[in-house]
Short mmCIF file of C-alpha atoms and ligand atoms in Angstrom, two decimals:
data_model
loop_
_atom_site.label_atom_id
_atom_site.label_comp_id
_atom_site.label_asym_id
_atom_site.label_seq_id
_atom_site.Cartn_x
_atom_site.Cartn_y
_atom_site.Cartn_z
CA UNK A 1 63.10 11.80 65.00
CA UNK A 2 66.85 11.88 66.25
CA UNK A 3 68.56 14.52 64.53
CA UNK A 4 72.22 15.59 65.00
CA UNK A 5 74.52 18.52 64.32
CA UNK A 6 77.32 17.87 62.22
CA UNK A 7 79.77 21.19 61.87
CA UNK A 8 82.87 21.37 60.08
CA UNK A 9 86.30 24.14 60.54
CA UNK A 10 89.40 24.53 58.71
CA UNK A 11 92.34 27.08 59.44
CA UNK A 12 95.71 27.17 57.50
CA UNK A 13 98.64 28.35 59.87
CA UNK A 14 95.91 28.80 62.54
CA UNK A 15 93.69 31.28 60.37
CA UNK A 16 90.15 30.21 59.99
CA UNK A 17 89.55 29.46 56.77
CA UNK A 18 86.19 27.35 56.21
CA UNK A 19 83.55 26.72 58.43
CA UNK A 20 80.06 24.99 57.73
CA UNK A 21 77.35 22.94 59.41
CA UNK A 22 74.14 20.66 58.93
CA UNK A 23 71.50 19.41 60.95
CA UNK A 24 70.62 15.82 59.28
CA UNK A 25 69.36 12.40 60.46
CA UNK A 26 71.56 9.80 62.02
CA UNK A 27 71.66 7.94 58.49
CA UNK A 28 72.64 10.65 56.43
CA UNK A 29 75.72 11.12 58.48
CA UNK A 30 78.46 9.45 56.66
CA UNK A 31 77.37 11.51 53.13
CA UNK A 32 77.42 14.78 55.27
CA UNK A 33 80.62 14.23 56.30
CA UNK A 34 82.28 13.70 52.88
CA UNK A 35 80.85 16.39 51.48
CA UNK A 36 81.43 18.43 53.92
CA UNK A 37 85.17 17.43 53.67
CA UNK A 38 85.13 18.49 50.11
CA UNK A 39 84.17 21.94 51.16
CA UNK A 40 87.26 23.82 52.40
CA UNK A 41 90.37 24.42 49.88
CA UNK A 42 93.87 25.33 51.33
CA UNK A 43 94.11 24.02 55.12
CA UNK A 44 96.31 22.24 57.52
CA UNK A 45 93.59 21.88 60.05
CA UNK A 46 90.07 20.44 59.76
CA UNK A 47 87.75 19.85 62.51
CA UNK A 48 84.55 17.83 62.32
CA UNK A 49 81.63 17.78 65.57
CA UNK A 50 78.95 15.42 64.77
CA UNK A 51 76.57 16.30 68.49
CA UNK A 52 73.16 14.46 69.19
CA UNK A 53 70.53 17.77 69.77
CA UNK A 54 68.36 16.75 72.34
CA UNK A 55 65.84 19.42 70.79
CA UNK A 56 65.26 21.08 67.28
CA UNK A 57 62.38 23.62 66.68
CA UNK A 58 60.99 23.82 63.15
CA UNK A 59 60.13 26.80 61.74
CA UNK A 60 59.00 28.90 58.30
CA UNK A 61 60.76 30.24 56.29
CA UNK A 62 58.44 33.50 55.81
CA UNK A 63 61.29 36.78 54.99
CA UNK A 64 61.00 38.50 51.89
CA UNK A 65 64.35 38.37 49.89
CA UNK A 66 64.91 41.50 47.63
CA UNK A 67 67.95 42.41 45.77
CA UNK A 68 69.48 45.70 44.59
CA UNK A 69 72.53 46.87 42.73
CA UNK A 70 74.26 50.18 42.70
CA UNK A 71 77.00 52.08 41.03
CA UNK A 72 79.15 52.48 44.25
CA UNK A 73 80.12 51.46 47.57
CA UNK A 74 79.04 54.71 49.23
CA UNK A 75 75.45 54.23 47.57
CA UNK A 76 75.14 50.79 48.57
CA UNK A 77 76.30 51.60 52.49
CA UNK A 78 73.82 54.97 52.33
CA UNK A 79 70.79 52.03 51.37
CA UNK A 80 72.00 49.72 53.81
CA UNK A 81 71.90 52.52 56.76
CA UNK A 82 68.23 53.61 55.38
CA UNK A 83 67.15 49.91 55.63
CA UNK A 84 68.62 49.52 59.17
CA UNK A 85 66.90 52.93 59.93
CA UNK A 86 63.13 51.83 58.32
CA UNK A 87 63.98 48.57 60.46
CA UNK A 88 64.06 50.94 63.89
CA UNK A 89 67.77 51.35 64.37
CA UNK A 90 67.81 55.17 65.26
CA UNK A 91 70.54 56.62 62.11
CA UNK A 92 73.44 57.33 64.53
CA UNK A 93 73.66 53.45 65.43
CA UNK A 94 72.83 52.40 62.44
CA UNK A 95 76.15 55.13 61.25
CA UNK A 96 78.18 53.36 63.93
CA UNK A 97 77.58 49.66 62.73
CA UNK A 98 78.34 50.52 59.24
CA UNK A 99 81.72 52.01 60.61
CA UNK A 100 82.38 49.35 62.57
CA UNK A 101 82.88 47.01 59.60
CA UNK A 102 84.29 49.33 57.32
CA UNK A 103 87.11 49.94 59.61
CA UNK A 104 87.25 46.45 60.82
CA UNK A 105 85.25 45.31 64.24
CA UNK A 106 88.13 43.47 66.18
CA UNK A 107 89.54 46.03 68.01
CA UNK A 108 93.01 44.70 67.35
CA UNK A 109 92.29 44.98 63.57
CA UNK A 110 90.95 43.13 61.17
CA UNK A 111 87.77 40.90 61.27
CA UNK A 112 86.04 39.01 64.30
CA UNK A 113 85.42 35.44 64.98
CA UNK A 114 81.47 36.29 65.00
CA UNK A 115 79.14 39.18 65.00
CA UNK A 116 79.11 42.59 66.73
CA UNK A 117 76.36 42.75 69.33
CA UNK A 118 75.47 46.19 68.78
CA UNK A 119 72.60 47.96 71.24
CA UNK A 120 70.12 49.99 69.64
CA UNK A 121 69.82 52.77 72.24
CA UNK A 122 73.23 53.36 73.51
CA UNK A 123 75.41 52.67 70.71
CA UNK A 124 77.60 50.34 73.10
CA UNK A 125 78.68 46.93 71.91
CA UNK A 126 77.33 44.02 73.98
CA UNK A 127 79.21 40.90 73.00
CA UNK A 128 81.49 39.58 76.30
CA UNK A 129 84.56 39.08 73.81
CA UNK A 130 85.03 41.86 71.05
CA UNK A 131 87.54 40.37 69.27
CA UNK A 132 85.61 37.01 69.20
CA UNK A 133 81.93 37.86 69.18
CA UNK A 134 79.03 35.95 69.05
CA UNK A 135 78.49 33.08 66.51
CA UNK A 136 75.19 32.30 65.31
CA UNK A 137 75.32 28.07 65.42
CA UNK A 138 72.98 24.90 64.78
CA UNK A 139 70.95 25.72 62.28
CA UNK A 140 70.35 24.09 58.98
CA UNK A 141 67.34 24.14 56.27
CA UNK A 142 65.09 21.16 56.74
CA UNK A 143 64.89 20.66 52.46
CA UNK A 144 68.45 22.30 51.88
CA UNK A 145 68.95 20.69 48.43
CA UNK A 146 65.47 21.70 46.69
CA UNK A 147 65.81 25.02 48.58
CA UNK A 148 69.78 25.45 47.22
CA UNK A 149 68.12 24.10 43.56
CA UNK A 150 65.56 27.15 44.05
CA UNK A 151 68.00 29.87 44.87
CA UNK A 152 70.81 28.78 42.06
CA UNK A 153 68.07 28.71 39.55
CA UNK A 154 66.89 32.27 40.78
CA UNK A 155 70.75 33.12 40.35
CA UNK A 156 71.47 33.32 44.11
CA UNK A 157 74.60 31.61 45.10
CA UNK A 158 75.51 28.33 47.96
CA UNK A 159 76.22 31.77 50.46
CA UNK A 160 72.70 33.30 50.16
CA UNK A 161 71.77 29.90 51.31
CA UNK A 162 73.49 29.80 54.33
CA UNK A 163 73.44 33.51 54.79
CA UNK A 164 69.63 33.24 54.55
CA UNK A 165 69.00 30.90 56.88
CA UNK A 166 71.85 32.59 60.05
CA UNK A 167 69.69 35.61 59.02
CA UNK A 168 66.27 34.62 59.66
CA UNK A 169 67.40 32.22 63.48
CA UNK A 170 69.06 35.78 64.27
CA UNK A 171 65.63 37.78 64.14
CA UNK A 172 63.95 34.13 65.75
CA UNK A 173 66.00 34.71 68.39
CA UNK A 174 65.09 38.68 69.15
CA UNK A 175 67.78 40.31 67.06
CA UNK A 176 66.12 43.46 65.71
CA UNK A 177 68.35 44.21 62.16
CA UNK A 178 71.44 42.51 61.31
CA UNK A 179 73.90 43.83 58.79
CA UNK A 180 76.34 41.90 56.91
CA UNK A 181 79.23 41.59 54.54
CA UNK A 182 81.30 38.85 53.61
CA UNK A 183 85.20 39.31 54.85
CA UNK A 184 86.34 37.43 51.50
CA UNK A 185 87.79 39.40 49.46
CA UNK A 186 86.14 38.50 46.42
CA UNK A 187 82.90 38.54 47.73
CA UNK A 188 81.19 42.30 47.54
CA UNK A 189 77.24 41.81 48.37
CA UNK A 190 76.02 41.92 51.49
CA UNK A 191 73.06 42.39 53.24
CA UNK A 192 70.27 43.98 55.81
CA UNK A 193 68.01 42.03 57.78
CA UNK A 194 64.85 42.65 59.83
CA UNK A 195 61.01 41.09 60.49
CA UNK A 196 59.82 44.47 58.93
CA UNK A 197 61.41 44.29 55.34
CA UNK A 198 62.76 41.36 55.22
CA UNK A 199 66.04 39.88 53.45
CA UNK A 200 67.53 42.87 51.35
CA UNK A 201 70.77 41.87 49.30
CA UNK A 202 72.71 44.79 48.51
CA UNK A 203 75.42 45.25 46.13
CA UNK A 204 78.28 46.32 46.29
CA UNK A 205 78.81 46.73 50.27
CA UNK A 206 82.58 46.95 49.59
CA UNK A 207 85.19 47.42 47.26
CA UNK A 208 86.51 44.16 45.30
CA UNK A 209 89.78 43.12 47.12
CA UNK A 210 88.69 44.63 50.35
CA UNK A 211 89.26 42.07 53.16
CA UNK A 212 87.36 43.73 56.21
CA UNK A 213 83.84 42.08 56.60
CA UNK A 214 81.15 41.10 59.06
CA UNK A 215 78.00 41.05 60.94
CA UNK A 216 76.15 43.37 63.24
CA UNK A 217 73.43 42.46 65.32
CA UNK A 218 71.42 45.32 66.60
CA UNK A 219 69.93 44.07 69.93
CA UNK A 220 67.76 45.71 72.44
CA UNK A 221 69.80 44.83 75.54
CA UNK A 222 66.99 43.60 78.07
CA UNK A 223 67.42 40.03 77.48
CA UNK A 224 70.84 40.25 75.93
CA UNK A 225 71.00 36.97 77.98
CA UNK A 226 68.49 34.83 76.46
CA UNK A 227 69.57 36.28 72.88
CA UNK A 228 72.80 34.81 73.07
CA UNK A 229 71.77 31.84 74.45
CA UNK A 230 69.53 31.05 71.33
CA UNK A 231 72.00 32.11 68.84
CA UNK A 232 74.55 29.70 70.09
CA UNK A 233 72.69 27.19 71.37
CA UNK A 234 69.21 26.39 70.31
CA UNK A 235 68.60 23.90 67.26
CA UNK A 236 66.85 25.77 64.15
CA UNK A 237 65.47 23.45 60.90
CA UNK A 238 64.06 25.81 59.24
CA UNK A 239 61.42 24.44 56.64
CA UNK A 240 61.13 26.61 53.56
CA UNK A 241 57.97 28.47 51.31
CA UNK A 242 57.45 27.36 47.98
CA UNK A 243 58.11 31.27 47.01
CA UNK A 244 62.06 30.25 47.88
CA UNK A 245 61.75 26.61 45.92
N1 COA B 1 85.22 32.47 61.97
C1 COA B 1 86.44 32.48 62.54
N2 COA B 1 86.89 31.52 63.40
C2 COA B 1 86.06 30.50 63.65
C3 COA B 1 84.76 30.44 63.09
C4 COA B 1 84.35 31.47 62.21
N3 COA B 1 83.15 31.46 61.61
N4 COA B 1 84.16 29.31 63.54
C5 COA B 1 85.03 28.69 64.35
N5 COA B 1 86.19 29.39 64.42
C6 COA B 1 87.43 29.05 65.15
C7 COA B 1 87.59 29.98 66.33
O1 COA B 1 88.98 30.11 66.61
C8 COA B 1 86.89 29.23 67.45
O2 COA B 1 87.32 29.62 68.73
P1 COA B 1 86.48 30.77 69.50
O3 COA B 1 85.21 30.13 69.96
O4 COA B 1 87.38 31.20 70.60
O5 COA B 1 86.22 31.87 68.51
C9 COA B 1 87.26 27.80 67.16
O6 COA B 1 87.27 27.73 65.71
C10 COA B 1 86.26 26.80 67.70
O7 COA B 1 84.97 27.12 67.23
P2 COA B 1 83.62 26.36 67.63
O8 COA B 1 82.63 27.38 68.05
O9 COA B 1 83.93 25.24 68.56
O10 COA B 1 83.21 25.79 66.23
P3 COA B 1 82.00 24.87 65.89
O11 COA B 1 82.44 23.46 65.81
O12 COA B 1 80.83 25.16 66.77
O13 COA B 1 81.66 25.34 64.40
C11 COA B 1 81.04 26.76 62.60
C12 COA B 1 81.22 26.64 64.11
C13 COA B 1 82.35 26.54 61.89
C14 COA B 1 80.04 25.73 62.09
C15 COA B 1 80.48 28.17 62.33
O14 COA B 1 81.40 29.14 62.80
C16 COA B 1 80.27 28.42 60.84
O15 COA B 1 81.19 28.75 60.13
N6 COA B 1 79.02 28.20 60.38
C17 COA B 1 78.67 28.34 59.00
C18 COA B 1 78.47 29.79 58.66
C19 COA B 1 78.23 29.97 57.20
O16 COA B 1 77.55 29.17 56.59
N7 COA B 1 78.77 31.05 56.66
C20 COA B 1 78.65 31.33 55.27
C21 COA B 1 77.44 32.09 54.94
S1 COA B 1 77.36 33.68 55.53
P1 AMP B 2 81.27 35.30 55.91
O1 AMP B 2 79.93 35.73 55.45
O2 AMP B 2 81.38 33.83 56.17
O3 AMP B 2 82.37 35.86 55.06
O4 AMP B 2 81.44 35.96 57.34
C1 AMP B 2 81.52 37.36 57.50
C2 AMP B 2 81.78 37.69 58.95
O5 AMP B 2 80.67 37.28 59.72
C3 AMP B 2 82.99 36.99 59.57
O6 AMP B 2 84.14 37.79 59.41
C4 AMP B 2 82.61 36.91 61.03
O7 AMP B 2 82.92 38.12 61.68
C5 AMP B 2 81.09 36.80 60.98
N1 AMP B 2 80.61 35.40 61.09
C6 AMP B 2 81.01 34.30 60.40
N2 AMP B 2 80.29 33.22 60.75
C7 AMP B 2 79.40 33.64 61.66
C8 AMP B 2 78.36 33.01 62.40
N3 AMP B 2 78.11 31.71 62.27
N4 AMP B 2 77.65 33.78 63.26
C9 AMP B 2 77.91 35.10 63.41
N5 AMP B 2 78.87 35.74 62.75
C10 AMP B 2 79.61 35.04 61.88
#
């Protein structure tokens, strides 16, 4: 089966504002396309990459999701850095991941264009390009409208899907805990990620109005090579439980 990558980007006045992506068949392309041109709102820019993948691993879907709710920001971010702890990430990384996107990870200010590659035992951040960091790319799920059907009706949102499925290629690919929030501004749950407990949606991770956001992916950094390779570069479908349906 020939499969292809089809990813879309929009800016306005050279600011990133959309990005998605799919991994369909070769006949599905032209409905891909238009609804993927339906997805960004405001922009002066759109981009679309439709790229033949010469190989695409399937795997199962098999993280539990969990979700939990708090009164305040500094309750949700204390849960989030126990999670990342109980995941292995000794507390003083784990401290300095959770500061770096509370204060903003680019070190000229504001958000990246990808995640934080954060090393577990030094505390040192591993991505080439700080202000750019690493993008986690060409992965799609194989079912994604029954699996989107299965999260709405479970009262997840079109992000957990996507969210869900960068998550789980991330620890495919030998990231040991990610940590996320969204840099929209509307947009306050976020998460923690790991083999050992799974998807855990927290909320809130920030304040409402709060623009900063982000990922960090806690790496061990023996390999650091072959992690980014698979994050950018190696084809994920990723075929879903019934538990997520
Ligand atoms: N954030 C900010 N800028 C981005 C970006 C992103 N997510 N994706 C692309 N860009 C901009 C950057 O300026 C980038 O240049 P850089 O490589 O120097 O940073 C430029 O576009 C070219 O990007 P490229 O890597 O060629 O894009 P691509 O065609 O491979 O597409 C996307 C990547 C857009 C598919 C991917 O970034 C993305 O958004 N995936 C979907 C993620 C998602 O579903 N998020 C929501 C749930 S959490
Ligand atoms: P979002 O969840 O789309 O709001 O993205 C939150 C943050 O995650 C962004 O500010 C980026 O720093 C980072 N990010 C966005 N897309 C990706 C990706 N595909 N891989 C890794 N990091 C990303």
């Amino acid at each position: 089966m020939s499969l292809l990558s089809v990813r879309m980007r929009a800016s306005l006045k050279g600011k990133h504002v959309s990005g998605a992506e799919r991994i369909v068949q070769e006949e599905d392309i032209p409905l891909t396309l238009c609804e993927l041109l339906k997805r960004p709102g405001e922009h002066d820019f759109l981009k679309l990459t439709v790229e033949r993948l010469e190989e695409v691993e399937e795997l199962e879907f098999d993280l539990p999701v969990s979700s939990h709710r708090f009164e305040s920001v500094k309750e949700g971010r204390e849960f989030a850095l126990a999670k990342l702890v109980e995941s292995g990430v000794p507390e003083r990384i784990a401290r300095e991941g959770v500061g770096l996107l509370s204060k903003g990870a680019n070190p000229k200010g504001g958000n990246m264009r990808g995640a934080v590659l954060l090393d577990v035992e030094t505390g040192k951040r591993l991505e080439p390009d700080p202000e750019r960091g690493i993008r986690t790319v060409r992965v799609d799920w194989k079912d994604r409208s029954a699996v989107r059907e299965g999260l709405l009706k479970r009262g997840f949102t079109e992000r957990t899907l996507d969210a869900l499925a960068i998550a789980f290629k991330n620890l495919h690919c030998g990231v040991l805990a990610e940590l996320c929030w969204s840099d929209d501004p509307d947009y306050i749950t976020g998460y923690v990620a790991s083999r050992k407990l799974g998807y855990v949606r927290i909320t809130p991770l920030k304040e409402e109005g709060d623009p900063l956001g982000g990922r960090v992916y806690f790496i061990r950094r023996e390999g650091i090579g072959e992690i980014i390779k698979c994050l950018e570069e190696r084809a994920v479908l990723i075929k879903s439980l019934p538990s997520l349906l």
